[in-house]
Amino acid sequence: MTTYAYSDPARSVDERVDDLMARMTPDEKLAQLGAVEFPDLISGDRFDEDAALAVVRHGVGQVTRIGATTGLHPAQSAELLNQIQKLVVERTRLGIPVIVHEESLAGYCARDATVFPQALGLACTWDPALVEEVASAVRRQLLAVGVRQSLAPVLDVARDPRWGRVEETYGEDPVLAGTLGTAYVRGMQTADLSEGVLATGKHFLAHGLSEGGRNHAPVQLGPRELREVYAEPFAAAIRDAGLASIMSSYSCIDGLPGSGSRQILTELLRDELGFDGLVVADYFAVDLLRTYHRVAADRAEAAIRALTAGLDLELPALDCFGEPLRGAVATGKVAMEVVDTAVRRVLTAKVRLGLFESPYVEPGLSAAVFEGPANVELARRAAARGIVLLANDGTLPLRPGLGRLAVIGPAADDQRLLQGDYHYPAHQEALLERSAEESAKLDGDGSSALIYLPSGKGAFQPGWYYTDHVTPLAGLKKALGPGTSVTYEKGCEISGDDRRGFGAAVAAAEAADVAVVVVGGRSGLSKGSTVGEARDAVELRLTGVQEELVTEVAATGTPTVVVVMSGRVHTLAGVAEKASALLVSWPLGQEGGNALADVLTGRCPPAGKLAVSLPRAVGQVPLYYSHRSGGARSMFYGGYTDCDHTPLFPFGHGLSYTTFEQSGLSVAATDTLSPITVSLTVKNTGEREGEEVVQLYVSDLVASVARPERQLVGFARVALRPGQAAAVRFSVHPSRLAFYDEKMEFVVEPGEFRFATGSSAADIQQEQVVKLSGGVAGYSQSSVVAVRATVGPAR
């Protein structure tokens, strides 16, 4: 048997790719630039190798979502993937393996996979090590079924809660999002891609700042803010974790479509940020250049525009990059060299993943990865650490020996509401609830509706298949034990104006020592969802009559604990006024009920911190802590005529069952080239153990352009026993303070900087002004040094 250089693992990646490309025909190259939707490989209820070969006779770049489009168990998915790989490896001319990609925002989106908390809930842990641990667990499940690309993490900075996809992000701050996104990438890719899964940062760029909070809507943003805020999480994941793939955005920025702009995908992403990996299109984004943005007259023109911009691979299937691009190449409208550049990136990823050496998986090993207590324990711990205690009058933690507890609310005993929009089966509703007429229907602007996502048929039909989910009611019953009488009343639904359940809910509260009211939203993609992709909103109050239910229950005089468990960032002023204690979480996943019970009973002290500011009213939007100088308040009086200008609860806020004190701040700084050292002591001054997140902020007091009034540069999570103190030390490289000046050069200017530490952006406990001497120092965004934090015993 002849062994070609491209199949020789002893050769370098470049040598192998060069050899393979020299052997490829134009048709074989073009086939690598897209995917095939998994259902297109199925004939009836089975995988027919001969029929599938007709679809992929020249090979194919990727296969789209076996797990997310079927109801297969993991071992079945692994067996099917092996069949697909065997087909392309053994029956196509060059035997180039495929990459199967899947969604894994907060767990592999497939049947039997572990359902972790939604991304914004993970962000509220402020715990990079935990996020990396979750990503590592997801990676093991993906690898077990042969998946080698994850369409996560979402690195969009989210500052408009009207947008339905805020729950998928790591919040409003670029440094927090970048740090947690980097942790996710490390857990997903590992140090050696042959043992990992390609992580895909999305959506490049500024997808979360769309006009009116409308999904896909245009973004109006200047080049400085675009880079310093919205590109920064991507820059961090590239420079600190070697992010291997990026997904383009549906939106346009100042008229430049994210999937068809060379300025965005090449000049900014590759030239400025140093990205050298694979750029994939968001689903159908290439054709949207024609139907939505109207910057291309036909599919061929859309393909040419996307490819020359720097987009390498079309998802979810070859469409514009199929016959239209083939025709454009044949007629000389696009050079083969442009095609070769993209093909090289696709093949490089496949070689780095080790697919030529190990295209198959062992289906029998999947059970050990998907089953067992370790995944359940991690899901529970991650959920508990992301729950944020906003207010507490002493009602929490629930006291031991509590006699009677009323559990009330539409989210108290509904496992579906524990899921985010990209969890399975929440993600399936857009597939399962559609009709043939809806699938064919076109929106008024000529673009297809979201419900045209691919779906398996017959034996491969997806479904509402839940892993074991623990609701808040079940979790509290288990935690409190038989000594506590627990009654449950739903009260109302998530949506609608039906109040017929109010009476029973009020009666239950009146008879109880404490009432726990669990309200929230339904995350998903279907029209019945209140939040999620394509489920944007203009009103941020709790949906339906849930706020009225809280009012009625609180009016009984029974201490009322309100838990808001929703994918939406809500305005909670009315609820906060009435609640004895108020907690907020984003969809908690399969162990949500146990996690919530852990926090309410004090088994796991609350330690979550807000990754977003919570507005008082929707009219404050966009509201975030790091407005540029002067932008946080209205001139001349500060507030609005009908509302204060401050958030109801600020970024970084989160209470504990104990108290903490920060002291002894010392900042050692010299010039614009030398590292800065920030040290302080944090002490648990209460009577319970707990964890505090020490947050380090900086303000550039005088700069050549308007700078944020305060910006996060680092943080450290510290666990302390009662009376215990710890020393926290931050090492801040000056590049972390750099910004784009008037000439759009990335610099640190000499002058005065205020360093401040606290427990939220509004609860600053210490600050010190230092002066950096020297000249203007030039840096690049691709070489910013992350802040390092160390925690040790206090002296």
XYZ file of N, CA and C in Angstrom, residues 155 157 159 173-175 178 204-206 209 219-236 238-239 253-254 256 261-274 628 707-708 711 735-736 738-741 743-747 779-782 784:
204
model
N -18.702 34.787 22.583
C -17.832 35.838 23.138
C -18.399 37.235 22.909
N -20.060 40.603 23.707
C -20.288 41.452 24.886
C -21.747 41.907 24.837
N -24.739 44.138 26.147
C -25.090 45.354 26.879
C -26.511 45.830 26.595
N -18.934 42.814 30.340
C -17.572 43.336 30.453
C -16.600 42.545 29.589
N -15.772 43.222 28.797
C -14.862 42.501 27.893
C -13.782 41.705 28.606
N -13.319 42.181 29.757
C -12.268 41.451 30.468
C -12.836 40.198 31.124
N -13.650 37.833 28.298
C -12.438 37.295 27.720
C -11.767 36.272 28.613
N -18.363 36.958 15.440
C -17.442 38.034 15.127
C -18.067 38.946 14.059
N -18.578 40.124 14.458
C -18.219 40.864 15.643
C -19.383 41.762 16.047
N -19.469 42.054 17.376
C -20.431 43.010 17.931
C -21.880 42.606 17.699
N -24.833 44.048 20.012
C -25.168 45.471 20.133
C -26.057 45.905 18.974
N -25.473 47.092 13.438
C -24.722 47.631 14.566
C -24.092 48.938 14.124
N -24.272 49.969 14.929
C -23.663 51.277 14.645
C -22.612 51.534 15.710
N -21.362 51.458 15.326
C -20.294 51.438 16.314
C -19.021 51.976 15.695
N -18.289 52.784 16.485
C -17.031 53.328 16.006
C -15.901 52.328 16.126
N -14.803 52.550 15.417
C -13.696 51.585 15.391
C -13.001 51.414 16.726
N -12.994 52.442 17.562
C -12.318 52.356 18.856
C -13.104 51.458 19.814
N -14.389 51.718 19.957
C -15.237 50.891 20.822
C -15.311 49.459 20.287
N -15.352 49.325 18.985
C -15.403 47.995 18.370
C -14.221 47.144 18.831
N -13.044 47.733 18.868
C -11.847 46.987 19.221
C -11.691 46.836 20.729
N -11.805 47.941 21.446
C -11.520 47.898 22.879
C -12.531 47.067 23.662
N -13.766 47.038 23.221
C -14.816 46.338 23.965
C -15.210 45.034 23.273
N -15.669 45.127 22.045
C -16.320 43.976 21.415
C -15.335 42.968 20.821
N -14.161 43.436 20.400
C -13.146 42.492 19.910
C -12.305 41.911 21.033
N -12.304 42.540 22.193
C -11.376 42.140 23.252
C -11.570 40.695 23.726
N -12.790 40.184 23.955
C -12.900 38.773 24.369
C -12.323 37.816 23.327
N -12.501 38.113 22.043
C -11.912 37.289 20.993
C -10.390 37.390 21.029
N -9.900 38.616 21.198
C -8.447 38.818 21.259
C -7.844 38.020 22.412
N -8.532 38.012 23.559
C -8.031 37.283 24.724
C -7.979 35.785 24.450
N -7.759 34.296 21.609
C -6.744 34.015 20.587
C -5.354 34.022 21.210
N -5.024 35.078 21.936
C -3.650 35.221 22.416
C -3.362 34.331 23.632
N -21.791 45.940 10.548
C -21.242 47.005 11.386
C -20.991 48.210 10.503
N -21.730 49.276 10.734
C -21.602 50.474 9.917
C -21.705 50.117 8.432
N -21.062 47.163 7.033
C -20.187 46.072 6.592
C -20.697 44.751 7.170
N -17.062 40.976 4.935
C -16.219 42.168 5.006
C -14.772 41.780 5.238
N -13.918 42.133 4.316
C -12.492 41.890 4.477
C -11.917 42.733 5.622
N -12.473 43.913 5.826
C -12.006 44.744 6.935
C -12.199 44.032 8.268
N -13.298 43.288 8.401
C -13.598 42.617 9.660
C -12.875 41.278 9.767
N -12.985 40.427 8.746
C -12.499 39.056 8.836
C -11.013 38.899 8.527
N -10.419 39.850 7.848
C -8.997 39.735 7.541
C -8.187 40.843 8.212
N -8.518 42.086 7.917
C -7.698 43.181 8.437
C -7.771 43.266 9.960
N -8.956 43.135 10.534
C -9.078 43.196 11.988
C -8.744 41.846 12.621
N -9.442 40.802 12.207
C -9.300 39.511 12.874
C -7.907 38.910 12.702
N -7.433 38.849 11.474
C -6.163 38.169 11.231
C -4.972 39.111 11.377
N -5.028 40.278 10.728
C -3.867 41.167 10.725
C -3.649 41.829 12.085
N -4.721 42.306 12.713
C -4.566 43.011 13.988
C -4.559 42.065 15.185
N -5.483 41.115 15.222
C -5.613 40.252 16.402
C -4.773 38.994 16.306
N -4.192 38.734 15.147
C -3.268 37.615 15.034
C -3.916 36.251 14.920
N -18.090 55.477 29.010
C -16.972 56.422 28.887
C -17.249 57.652 29.751
N -12.051 57.963 28.113
C -11.860 56.587 28.567
C -13.015 56.182 29.498
N -13.205 54.890 29.729
C -14.240 54.468 30.676
C -14.011 55.065 32.054
N -12.903 50.606 34.710
C -12.952 49.356 33.974
C -12.290 48.232 34.759
N 0.277 46.862 29.456
C -0.505 46.626 28.241
C -1.988 46.434 28.547
N -2.307 46.006 29.773
C -3.712 45.840 30.166
C -4.409 47.197 30.277
N -3.794 49.689 28.065
C -3.663 50.347 26.765
C -5.017 50.600 26.116
N -5.039 51.577 25.227
C -6.254 51.943 24.500
C -5.853 52.502 23.139
N -6.858 52.700 22.297
C -6.602 53.272 20.971
C -6.710 54.798 21.052
N -5.635 55.462 20.733
C -5.593 56.912 20.874
C -6.197 57.603 19.648
N -4.924 58.571 16.960
C -4.406 58.042 15.702
C -4.735 56.560 15.523
N -5.552 56.016 16.413
C -5.895 54.598 16.446
C -4.650 53.731 16.631
N -3.731 54.237 17.441
C -2.584 53.451 17.865
C -2.833 52.972 19.283
N -2.442 51.744 19.571
C -2.740 51.097 20.848
C -1.623 51.433 21.832
N -1.918 52.299 22.785
C -0.857 52.883 23.601
C -1.252 52.952 25.073
N 1.789 49.355 22.244
C 1.547 47.921 22.380
C 0.662 47.484 21.219
N 0.255 46.238 21.229
C -0.738 45.742 20.280
C -1.771 44.940 21.037
N -3.000 44.944 20.528
C -4.059 44.212 21.214
C -3.799 42.705 21.209
N -3.019 42.250 20.239
C -2.715 40.825 20.165
C -1.660 40.389 21.171
N -1.556 41.830 24.559
C -1.903 42.256 25.913
C -1.632 41.108 26.881
